[in-house]
């Protein structure tokens, strides 16, 4: 039996007082994080050339600020403790070279905070959830959480449109039986289609952002003419935010369905380990790459395959899948404008389909080495 984690996200309907306290907690978490970061930054500038002294510098705790700022006691203490843990994690990633130096949190960023289960402070009831400081909050629970799932923590968040959500992280035990690699599919990233598979299938991604771009442009023009901070400006800001939210929801729904379809049908899914950020900058395809949500799609694929004892195989990004003939394995240069791969051996295939075949063949080779 292996311990697994799974999160369930539900809509919250807090009262005005509860919503005010939630927003206050967002602000307090951001305040504590930024205060701790400011102190840490001073210590880093002072001792950055002396690693031993830098390691000895202790991160301040939220309790220190509660003496000076009494209003911090009004919000969930576990939320403030998690802000400290988040900063510690950011520093570890910085020193290990994974990320850049931590930055200060902005009011314009994502509004959320995390709280943990301690002595029954979080409990789920019919139509309500008990949360620290908030007590009983109305919830729309559209699906049941299995009884063998133990609640570990909750993340409360607010969207730019003013909707509140709770993401309940659960832990459960499951026996995962590794499946035999009988059916294997290769996916080649396609800018307009999301992917083309080695089975010849195209995802036919509807490009939700491109469909909405006209309405978004019109709504944003209206917003730009409003006086910032006024009631009319705020009303129009919500109109723009709702359009963005709709696009995000449509994209998530499509990617969930496609990833579910692939994980049900195949034992192994092979993809290229692409640097999407670098690709969008180098090729000026920022909007198209962001609209596709390829990174989100691969995340969905990964955990859905893992739950079923199946595999996601990532092929090295330098593997010449586009330049290689899927039949004779000859390699030749091919420009971005060439949409058909023609080889001297007689192969005449769509370039994306040819790449998908190469990705599948490389995955078969790598699995044979294991």
mmCIF file of C-alpha atoms in Angstrom:
data_model
loop_
_atom_site.group_PDB
_atom_site.id
_atom_site.type_symbol
_atom_site.label_atom_id
_atom_site.label_comp_id
_atom_site.label_asym_id
_atom_site.label_seq_id
_atom_site.Cartn_x
_atom_site.Cartn_y
_atom_site.Cartn_z
ATOM 1 C CA UNK A 1 0.000 0.000 0.000
ATOM 2 C CA UNK A 2 1.288 3.443 -0.971
ATOM 3 C CA UNK A 3 0.194 6.738 0.553
ATOM 4 C CA UNK A 4 -1.307 9.083 -2.008
ATOM 5 C CA UNK A 5 -2.545 12.671 -1.902
ATOM 6 C CA UNK A 6 -5.591 14.022 -3.688
ATOM 7 C CA UNK A 7 -7.178 17.481 -3.562
ATOM 8 C CA UNK A 8 -10.871 18.300 -3.900
ATOM 9 C CA UNK A 9 -11.878 21.846 -4.797
ATOM 10 C CA UNK A 10 -15.268 23.252 -3.808
ATOM 11 C CA UNK A 11 -17.002 26.634 -3.991
ATOM 12 C CA UNK A 12 -17.433 28.502 -0.691
ATOM 13 C CA UNK A 13 -20.300 30.850 0.127
ATOM 14 C CA UNK A 14 -19.107 32.818 3.181
ATOM 15 C CA UNK A 15 -21.182 35.453 4.978
ATOM 16 C CA UNK A 16 -20.041 39.084 4.724
ATOM 17 C CA UNK A 17 -18.209 38.813 8.078
ATOM 18 C CA UNK A 18 -16.523 35.548 7.042
ATOM 19 C CA UNK A 19 -15.527 36.992 3.647
ATOM 20 C CA UNK A 20 -14.030 40.029 5.407
ATOM 21 C CA UNK A 21 -11.982 37.758 7.701
ATOM 22 C CA UNK A 22 -10.805 35.666 4.732
ATOM 23 C CA UNK A 23 -9.618 38.805 2.908
ATOM 24 C CA UNK A 24 -7.974 40.027 6.119
ATOM 25 C CA UNK A 25 -6.111 36.707 6.401
ATOM 26 C CA UNK A 26 -4.855 37.100 2.813
ATOM 27 C CA UNK A 27 -3.428 40.490 3.768
ATOM 28 C CA UNK A 28 -1.872 39.268 7.022
ATOM 29 C CA UNK A 29 -0.220 36.289 5.309
ATOM 30 C CA UNK A 30 1.206 38.592 2.641
ATOM 31 C CA UNK A 31 2.340 41.095 5.303
ATOM 32 C CA UNK A 32 4.148 38.450 7.400
ATOM 33 C CA UNK A 33 5.777 36.891 4.322
ATOM 34 C CA UNK A 34 7.088 40.268 3.130
ATOM 35 C CA UNK A 35 8.325 41.267 6.615
ATOM 36 C CA UNK A 36 10.246 38.012 6.991
ATOM 37 C CA UNK A 37 11.636 38.321 3.460
ATOM 38 C CA UNK A 38 12.796 41.903 4.101
ATOM 39 C CA UNK A 39 14.746 40.776 7.198
ATOM 40 C CA UNK A 40 16.140 37.785 5.362
ATOM 41 C CA UNK A 41 17.194 39.992 2.461
ATOM 42 C CA UNK A 42 19.169 42.293 4.801
ATOM 43 C CA UNK A 43 20.954 39.257 6.287
ATOM 44 C CA UNK A 44 21.684 37.879 2.804
ATOM 45 C CA UNK A 45 23.208 41.176 1.598
ATOM 46 C CA UNK A 46 25.309 41.333 4.752
ATOM 47 C CA UNK A 47 26.613 37.751 4.753
ATOM 48 C CA UNK A 48 26.315 36.614 1.136
ATOM 49 C CA UNK A 49 30.119 36.276 0.901
ATOM 50 C CA UNK A 50 30.285 34.279 4.152
ATOM 51 C CA UNK A 51 28.255 31.082 3.698
ATOM 52 C CA UNK A 52 28.873 29.876 7.268
ATOM 53 C CA UNK A 53 27.488 33.057 8.820
ATOM 54 C CA UNK A 54 24.592 33.048 6.344
ATOM 55 C CA UNK A 55 23.586 29.533 7.411
ATOM 56 C CA UNK A 56 23.543 30.615 11.078
ATOM 57 C CA UNK A 57 20.980 33.366 10.405
ATOM 58 C CA UNK A 58 17.599 32.183 11.662
ATOM 59 C CA UNK A 59 14.377 33.022 9.883
ATOM 60 C CA UNK A 60 12.102 35.231 12.025
ATOM 61 C CA UNK A 61 8.783 33.715 13.147
ATOM 62 C CA UNK A 62 5.231 35.141 12.898
ATOM 63 C CA UNK A 63 5.085 35.164 16.741
ATOM 64 C CA UNK A 64 7.709 37.913 16.738
ATOM 65 C CA UNK A 65 5.456 40.231 14.723
ATOM 66 C CA UNK A 66 2.355 39.524 16.826
ATOM 67 C CA UNK A 67 3.953 41.451 19.716
ATOM 68 C CA UNK A 68 4.300 44.548 17.549
ATOM 69 C CA UNK A 69 1.204 44.108 15.360
ATOM 70 C CA UNK A 70 -1.682 43.013 17.586
ATOM 71 C CA UNK A 71 -4.106 42.612 14.667
ATOM 72 C CA UNK A 72 -2.175 39.546 13.466
ATOM 73 C CA UNK A 73 -3.748 37.636 16.379
ATOM 74 C CA UNK A 74 -7.187 38.032 14.797
ATOM 75 C CA UNK A 75 -6.436 35.625 11.932
ATOM 76 C CA UNK A 76 -5.578 31.922 11.710
ATOM 77 C CA UNK A 77 -2.110 31.362 13.219
ATOM 78 C CA UNK A 78 -1.557 28.265 11.029
ATOM 79 C CA UNK A 79 -1.958 30.418 7.918
ATOM 80 C CA UNK A 80 0.868 32.662 9.156
ATOM 81 C CA UNK A 81 3.009 29.621 10.022
ATOM 82 C CA UNK A 82 2.539 28.324 6.464
ATOM 83 C CA UNK A 83 3.746 31.692 5.112
ATOM 84 C CA UNK A 84 6.989 31.082 7.015
ATOM 85 C CA UNK A 85 7.269 27.546 5.566
ATOM 86 C CA UNK A 86 6.654 28.893 2.048
ATOM 87 C CA UNK A 87 9.506 31.370 2.458
ATOM 88 C CA UNK A 88 11.824 28.632 3.745
ATOM 89 C CA UNK A 89 10.988 26.536 0.685
ATOM 90 C CA UNK A 90 11.622 29.522 -1.626
ATOM 91 C CA UNK A 91 15.046 29.993 -0.029
ATOM 92 C CA UNK A 92 15.947 26.312 -0.370
ATOM 93 C CA UNK A 93 15.072 26.474 -4.063
ATOM 94 C CA UNK A 94 17.172 29.621 -4.460
ATOM 95 C CA UNK A 95 20.272 28.154 -2.789
ATOM 96 C CA UNK A 96 19.928 24.895 -4.743
ATOM 97 C CA UNK A 97 19.832 26.893 -7.986
ATOM 98 C CA UNK A 98 16.263 25.914 -8.926
ATOM 99 C CA UNK A 99 14.790 29.425 -8.674
ATOM 100 C CA UNK A 100 15.824 33.058 -8.481
ATOM 101 C CA UNK A 101 15.946 35.053 -5.235
ATOM 102 C CA UNK A 102 12.466 35.182 -3.562
ATOM 103 C CA UNK A 103 10.401 38.248 -4.407
ATOM 104 C CA UNK A 104 7.898 40.224 -2.346
ATOM 105 C CA UNK A 105 4.232 39.299 -2.631
ATOM 106 C CA UNK A 106 1.937 41.859 -4.259
ATOM 107 C CA UNK A 107 -1.719 42.677 -3.617
ATOM 108 C CA UNK A 108 -2.254 41.997 -7.300
ATOM 109 C CA UNK A 109 -1.047 38.406 -6.944
ATOM 110 C CA UNK A 110 -3.065 35.286 -6.140
ATOM 111 C CA UNK A 111 -5.108 35.650 -2.969
ATOM 112 C CA UNK A 112 -4.888 32.439 -0.940
ATOM 113 C CA UNK A 113 -3.775 30.956 2.348
ATOM 114 C CA UNK A 114 -3.234 27.438 3.667
ATOM 115 C CA UNK A 115 -4.310 26.019 7.023
ATOM 116 C CA UNK A 116 -3.695 22.578 8.530
ATOM 117 C CA UNK A 117 -5.772 20.060 10.457
ATOM 118 C CA UNK A 118 -5.077 20.259 14.214
ATOM 119 C CA UNK A 119 -7.373 18.767 16.886
ATOM 120 C CA UNK A 120 -10.462 18.662 14.686
ATOM 121 C CA UNK A 121 -10.326 22.329 13.649
ATOM 122 C CA UNK A 122 -11.300 21.352 10.073
ATOM 123 C CA UNK A 123 -14.368 19.159 9.558
ATOM 124 C CA UNK A 124 -16.695 18.559 6.620
ATOM 125 C CA UNK A 125 -20.457 18.468 7.164
ATOM 126 C CA UNK A 126 -23.476 18.391 4.885
ATOM 127 C CA UNK A 127 -23.427 21.755 3.020
ATOM 128 C CA UNK A 128 -20.913 23.268 5.479
ATOM 129 C CA UNK A 129 -17.223 23.088 6.341
ATOM 130 C CA UNK A 130 -15.699 24.012 9.677
ATOM 131 C CA UNK A 131 -12.569 26.161 9.240
ATOM 132 C CA UNK A 132 -10.263 27.809 11.837
ATOM 133 C CA UNK A 133 -11.496 31.276 12.925
ATOM 134 C CA UNK A 134 -14.293 31.175 10.329
ATOM 135 C CA UNK A 135 -16.276 28.386 12.036
ATOM 136 C CA UNK A 136 -19.071 26.997 9.800
ATOM 137 C CA UNK A 137 -18.896 28.158 6.174
ATOM 138 C CA UNK A 138 -21.444 27.169 3.535
ATOM 139 C CA UNK A 139 -19.981 24.983 0.801
ATOM 140 C CA UNK A 140 -21.204 23.548 -2.499
ATOM 141 C CA UNK A 141 -19.882 19.997 -2.368
ATOM 142 C CA UNK A 142 -20.542 18.691 -5.872
ATOM 143 C CA UNK A 143 -18.887 15.316 -5.206
ATOM 144 C CA UNK A 144 -18.253 13.089 -2.224
ATOM 145 C CA UNK A 145 -14.855 12.600 -0.625
ATOM 146 C CA UNK A 146 -14.309 8.858 0.060
ATOM 147 C CA UNK A 147 -14.458 7.912 3.747
ATOM 148 C CA UNK A 148 -10.955 6.410 3.710
ATOM 149 C CA UNK A 149 -9.507 9.798 2.675
ATOM 150 C CA UNK A 150 -8.081 11.750 5.643
ATOM 151 C CA UNK A 151 -8.168 15.560 5.435
ATOM 152 C CA UNK A 152 -4.646 16.995 5.923
ATOM 153 C CA UNK A 153 -4.980 20.678 5.018
ATOM 154 C CA UNK A 154 -7.137 23.266 3.259
ATOM 155 C CA UNK A 155 -6.237 26.127 0.934
ATOM 156 C CA UNK A 156 -8.745 28.981 0.824
ATOM 157 C CA UNK A 157 -8.576 31.197 -2.253
ATOM 158 C CA UNK A 158 -10.435 34.044 -3.944
ATOM 159 C CA UNK A 159 -10.647 34.623 -7.683
ATOM 160 C CA UNK A 160 -10.381 38.115 -9.262
ATOM 161 C CA UNK A 161 -14.168 37.971 -9.758
ATOM 162 C CA UNK A 162 -14.716 37.663 -5.994
ATOM 163 C CA UNK A 163 -15.566 33.940 -5.797
ATOM 164 C CA UNK A 164 -14.251 31.920 -2.858
ATOM 165 C CA UNK A 165 -12.975 28.355 -3.065
ATOM 166 C CA UNK A 166 -11.521 25.763 -0.708
ATOM 167 C CA UNK A 167 -9.110 23.083 -1.899
ATOM 168 C CA UNK A 168 -9.160 20.153 0.538
ATOM 169 C CA UNK A 169 -5.970 18.068 0.492
ATOM 170 C CA UNK A 170 -6.569 14.459 1.522
ATOM 171 C CA UNK A 171 -4.332 11.465 2.138
ATOM 172 C CA UNK A 172 -5.252 7.858 1.432
ATOM 173 C CA UNK A 173 -3.617 4.480 0.941
ATOM 174 C CA UNK A 174 -3.837 2.657 -2.344
ATOM 175 C CA UNK A 175 -2.192 -0.397 -3.797
ATOM 176 C CA UNK A 176 -0.802 0.629 -7.182
ATOM 177 C CA UNK A 177 -0.127 -2.273 -9.535
ATOM 178 C CA UNK A 178 2.290 -1.350 -12.307
ATOM 179 C CA UNK A 179 0.743 -2.077 -15.699
ATOM 180 C CA UNK A 180 2.636 -3.799 -18.490
ATOM 181 C CA UNK A 181 3.691 -1.416 -21.271
ATOM 182 C CA UNK A 182 1.483 -2.932 -23.946
ATOM 183 C CA UNK A 183 -0.094 0.122 -25.583
ATOM 184 C CA UNK A 184 2.232 3.102 -26.143
ATOM 185 C CA UNK A 185 1.414 6.444 -27.723
ATOM 186 C CA UNK A 186 3.699 9.328 -28.641
ATOM 187 C CA UNK A 187 2.459 12.931 -28.520
ATOM 188 C CA UNK A 188 4.084 15.742 -30.463
ATOM 189 C CA UNK A 189 3.297 19.252 -29.255
ATOM 190 C CA UNK A 190 1.417 21.211 -31.925
ATOM 191 C CA UNK A 191 0.872 24.946 -31.594
ATOM 192 C CA UNK A 192 -2.654 24.961 -32.999
ATOM 193 C CA UNK A 193 -3.862 21.437 -32.157
ATOM 194 C CA UNK A 194 -2.253 20.980 -28.676
ATOM 195 C CA UNK A 195 -0.841 17.660 -29.863
ATOM 196 C CA UNK A 196 -0.720 15.168 -32.716
ATOM 197 C CA UNK A 197 -0.487 11.536 -31.615
ATOM 198 C CA UNK A 198 1.373 8.596 -33.147
ATOM 199 C CA UNK A 199 -2.102 7.125 -33.801
ATOM 200 C CA UNK A 200 -2.740 9.997 -36.207
ATOM 201 C CA UNK A 201 -5.202 11.737 -33.878
ATOM 202 C CA UNK A 202 -5.238 15.519 -33.431
ATOM 203 C CA UNK A 203 -6.421 17.008 -30.148
ATOM 204 C CA UNK A 204 -8.225 19.799 -32.061
ATOM 205 C CA UNK A 205 -7.852 22.273 -29.237
ATOM 206 C CA UNK A 206 -10.594 24.939 -29.682
ATOM 207 C CA UNK A 207 -8.218 27.850 -28.810
ATOM 208 C CA UNK A 208 -10.563 29.380 -26.262
ATOM 209 C CA UNK A 209 -8.452 32.498 -25.732
ATOM 210 C CA UNK A 210 -8.388 33.275 -29.465
ATOM 211 C CA UNK A 211 -12.187 32.904 -29.566
ATOM 212 C CA UNK A 212 -12.554 35.341 -26.670
ATOM 213 C CA UNK A 213 -9.886 37.856 -27.731
ATOM 214 C CA UNK A 214 -12.360 40.183 -29.495
ATOM 215 C CA UNK A 215 -14.678 40.431 -26.475
ATOM 216 C CA UNK A 216 -11.669 40.829 -24.178
ATOM 217 C CA UNK A 217 -10.227 43.678 -26.246
ATOM 218 C CA UNK A 218 -13.564 45.496 -26.236
ATOM 219 C CA UNK A 219 -14.012 45.032 -22.449
ATOM 220 C CA UNK A 220 -10.438 46.168 -21.738
ATOM 221 C CA UNK A 221 -10.882 49.302 -23.886
ATOM 222 C CA UNK A 222 -13.916 50.215 -21.775
ATOM 223 C CA UNK A 223 -11.885 49.555 -18.606
ATOM 224 C CA UNK A 224 -9.038 51.797 -19.783
ATOM 225 C CA UNK A 225 -11.496 54.727 -20.104
ATOM 226 C CA UNK A 226 -12.726 54.375 -16.507
ATOM 227 C CA UNK A 227 -11.192 56.319 -13.599
ATOM 228 C CA UNK A 228 -9.030 53.798 -11.743
ATOM 229 C CA UNK A 229 -10.451 52.972 -8.320
ATOM 230 C CA UNK A 230 -13.945 54.281 -9.071
ATOM 231 C CA UNK A 231 -17.110 52.161 -8.699
ATOM 232 C CA UNK A 232 -17.558 52.011 -12.497
ATOM 233 C CA UNK A 233 -13.910 50.987 -12.953
ATOM 234 C CA UNK A 234 -14.289 48.181 -10.410
ATOM 235 C CA UNK A 235 -17.506 46.988 -12.069
ATOM 236 C CA UNK A 236 -15.785 46.833 -15.470
ATOM 237 C CA UNK A 237 -12.703 45.152 -13.922
ATOM 238 C CA UNK A 238 -14.968 42.305 -12.820
ATOM 239 C CA UNK A 239 -16.381 42.041 -16.376
ATOM 240 C CA UNK A 240 -12.835 41.587 -17.746
ATOM 241 C CA UNK A 241 -11.929 39.137 -14.955
ATOM 242 C CA UNK A 242 -15.030 37.030 -15.701
ATOM 243 C CA UNK A 243 -14.023 36.690 -19.352
ATOM 244 C CA UNK A 244 -10.523 35.536 -18.356
ATOM 245 C CA UNK A 245 -12.035 33.157 -15.799
ATOM 246 C CA UNK A 246 -14.316 31.630 -18.412
ATOM 247 C CA UNK A 247 -11.375 30.977 -20.756
ATOM 248 C CA UNK A 248 -9.388 29.355 -17.912
ATOM 249 C CA UNK A 249 -12.336 27.130 -16.946
ATOM 250 C CA UNK A 250 -12.936 26.061 -20.568
ATOM 251 C CA UNK A 251 -9.232 25.242 -20.978
ATOM 252 C CA UNK A 252 -9.071 23.243 -17.728
ATOM 253 C CA UNK A 253 -12.173 21.259 -18.660
ATOM 254 C CA UNK A 254 -10.825 20.407 -22.124
ATOM 255 C CA UNK A 255 -7.387 19.380 -20.801
ATOM 256 C CA UNK A 256 -8.920 17.198 -18.070
ATOM 257 C CA UNK A 257 -11.088 15.371 -20.612
ATOM 258 C CA UNK A 258 -8.217 14.847 -23.081
ATOM 259 C CA UNK A 259 -5.782 13.620 -20.408
ATOM 260 C CA UNK A 260 -8.446 11.250 -19.016
ATOM 261 C CA UNK A 261 -9.094 9.897 -22.511
ATOM 262 C CA UNK A 262 -5.397 9.155 -23.089
ATOM 263 C CA UNK A 263 -4.785 7.572 -19.665
ATOM 264 C CA UNK A 264 -7.779 5.262 -20.139
ATOM 265 C CA UNK A 265 -6.706 4.196 -23.611
ATOM 266 C CA UNK A 266 -2.910 3.746 -23.224
ATOM 267 C CA UNK A 267 -0.437 2.221 -20.734
ATOM 268 C CA UNK A 268 2.413 4.577 -21.656
ATOM 269 C CA UNK A 269 2.225 8.165 -22.934
ATOM 270 C CA UNK A 270 5.452 9.622 -24.356
ATOM 271 C CA UNK A 271 6.073 13.357 -24.721
ATOM 272 C CA UNK A 272 9.043 15.664 -25.287
ATOM 273 C CA UNK A 273 10.447 17.474 -22.238
ATOM 274 C CA UNK A 274 9.974 20.943 -23.743
ATOM 275 C CA UNK A 275 10.921 24.340 -22.310
ATOM 276 C CA UNK A 276 7.662 26.132 -23.090
ATOM 277 C CA UNK A 277 8.797 29.452 -21.604
ATOM 278 C CA UNK A 278 11.907 29.507 -23.770
ATOM 279 C CA UNK A 279 9.958 28.414 -26.839
ATOM 280 C CA UNK A 280 7.377 31.183 -26.454
ATOM 281 C CA UNK A 281 10.118 33.807 -26.162
ATOM 282 C CA UNK A 282 12.391 32.524 -28.919
ATOM 283 C CA UNK A 283 9.643 31.978 -31.501
ATOM 284 C CA UNK A 284 7.314 34.831 -30.455
ATOM 285 C CA UNK A 285 4.488 32.349 -29.856
ATOM 286 C CA UNK A 286 3.625 33.619 -26.378
ATOM 287 C CA UNK A 287 -0.160 33.798 -26.798
ATOM 288 C CA UNK A 288 -0.447 30.474 -28.609
ATOM 289 C CA UNK A 289 1.701 28.631 -26.049
ATOM 290 C CA UNK A 290 -0.201 30.163 -23.120
ATOM 291 C CA UNK A 291 -3.556 29.384 -24.738
ATOM 292 C CA UNK A 292 -2.692 25.701 -25.222
ATOM 293 C CA UNK A 293 -1.810 25.082 -21.564
ATOM 294 C CA UNK A 294 0.659 22.317 -22.512
ATOM 295 C CA UNK A 295 2.388 22.435 -19.106
ATOM 296 C CA UNK A 296 -0.943 21.994 -17.310
ATOM 297 C CA UNK A 297 -1.861 19.179 -19.700
ATOM 298 C CA UNK A 298 1.349 17.234 -18.938
ATOM 299 C CA UNK A 299 0.735 17.687 -15.186
ATOM 300 C CA UNK A 300 -2.750 16.208 -15.546
ATOM 301 C CA UNK A 301 -1.353 13.331 -17.603
ATOM 302 C CA UNK A 302 1.364 12.609 -15.046
ATOM 303 C CA UNK A 303 -0.815 12.188 -11.968
ATOM 304 C CA UNK A 304 -3.641 10.400 -13.797
ATOM 305 C CA UNK A 305 -1.229 7.837 -15.243
ATOM 306 C CA UNK A 306 0.510 7.388 -11.882
ATOM 307 C CA UNK A 307 -2.802 6.657 -10.118
ATOM 308 C CA UNK A 308 -3.395 3.750 -12.510
ATOM 309 C CA UNK A 309 0.125 2.325 -12.376
ATOM 310 C CA UNK A 310 0.884 3.627 -15.855
ATOM 311 C CA UNK A 311 3.813 5.733 -17.107
ATOM 312 C CA UNK A 312 4.539 9.139 -18.576
ATOM 313 C CA UNK A 313 7.841 8.970 -20.468
ATOM 314 C CA UNK A 314 9.597 12.272 -21.166
ATOM 315 C CA UNK A 315 11.942 12.318 -24.150
ATOM 316 C CA UNK A 316 14.971 14.621 -24.053
ATOM 317 C CA UNK A 317 14.188 17.998 -25.626
ATOM 318 C CA UNK A 318 17.296 17.723 -27.831
ATOM 319 C CA UNK A 319 16.075 14.468 -29.393
ATOM 320 C CA UNK A 320 15.666 15.297 -33.161
ATOM 321 C CA UNK A 321 12.076 14.079 -33.464
ATOM 322 C CA UNK A 322 11.241 16.619 -36.186
ATOM 323 C CA UNK A 323 14.383 16.034 -38.264
ATOM 324 C CA UNK A 324 14.332 12.210 -38.163
ATOM 325 C CA UNK A 325 12.516 9.956 -40.627
ATOM 326 C CA UNK A 326 10.207 7.611 -38.697
ATOM 327 C CA UNK A 327 10.790 4.866 -41.277
ATOM 328 C CA UNK A 328 14.534 4.780 -42.089
ATOM 329 C CA UNK A 329 15.809 7.011 -39.223
ATOM 330 C CA UNK A 330 17.664 9.315 -41.627
ATOM 331 C CA UNK A 331 18.168 12.831 -40.246
ATOM 332 C CA UNK A 332 17.773 16.013 -42.288
ATOM 333 C CA UNK A 333 17.145 19.708 -41.596
ATOM 334 C CA UNK A 334 13.561 20.880 -41.959
ATOM 335 C CA UNK A 335 12.367 24.482 -41.753
ATOM 336 C CA UNK A 336 9.425 25.608 -39.615
ATOM 337 C CA UNK A 337 7.392 26.451 -42.726
ATOM 338 C CA UNK A 338 7.650 22.867 -44.104
ATOM 339 C CA UNK A 339 4.540 21.019 -42.921
ATOM 340 C CA UNK A 340 5.289 17.726 -44.694
ATOM 341 C CA UNK A 341 8.268 15.451 -44.001
ATOM 342 C CA UNK A 342 9.497 13.982 -47.270
ATOM 343 C CA UNK A 343 12.330 11.428 -47.195
ATOM 344 C CA UNK A 344 14.344 9.729 -49.932
ATOM 345 C CA UNK A 345 13.083 6.353 -48.628
ATOM 346 C CA UNK A 346 9.591 7.260 -49.863
ATOM 347 C CA UNK A 347 8.052 8.522 -46.609
ATOM 348 C CA UNK A 348 5.727 11.493 -47.137
ATOM 349 C CA UNK A 349 4.047 12.359 -43.823
ATOM 350 C CA UNK A 350 2.655 15.317 -41.920
ATOM 351 C CA UNK A 351 5.675 16.634 -39.947
ATOM 352 C CA UNK A 352 3.865 16.509 -36.573
ATOM 353 C CA UNK A 353 2.649 12.947 -37.155
ATOM 354 C CA UNK A 354 6.197 11.925 -38.166
ATOM 355 C CA UNK A 355 7.525 13.509 -34.943
ATOM 356 C CA UNK A 356 4.914 11.694 -32.834
ATOM 357 C CA UNK A 357 5.992 8.365 -34.360
ATOM 358 C CA UNK A 358 9.639 9.143 -33.514
ATOM 359 C CA UNK A 359 8.706 10.057 -29.930
ATOM 360 C CA UNK A 360 6.830 6.755 -29.546
ATOM 361 C CA UNK A 361 9.757 4.770 -31.023
ATOM 362 C CA UNK A 362 12.234 6.508 -28.697
ATOM 363 C CA UNK A 363 10.002 5.743 -25.695
ATOM 364 C CA UNK A 364 9.914 2.045 -26.697
ATOM 365 C CA UNK A 365 13.740 2.074 -26.908
ATOM 366 C CA UNK A 366 14.104 3.722 -23.483
ATOM 367 C CA UNK A 367 11.631 1.329 -21.834
ATOM 368 C CA UNK A 368 13.560 -1.638 -23.237
ATOM 369 C CA UNK A 369 16.717 -0.389 -21.459
ATOM 370 C CA UNK A 370 15.032 -0.339 -18.042
#
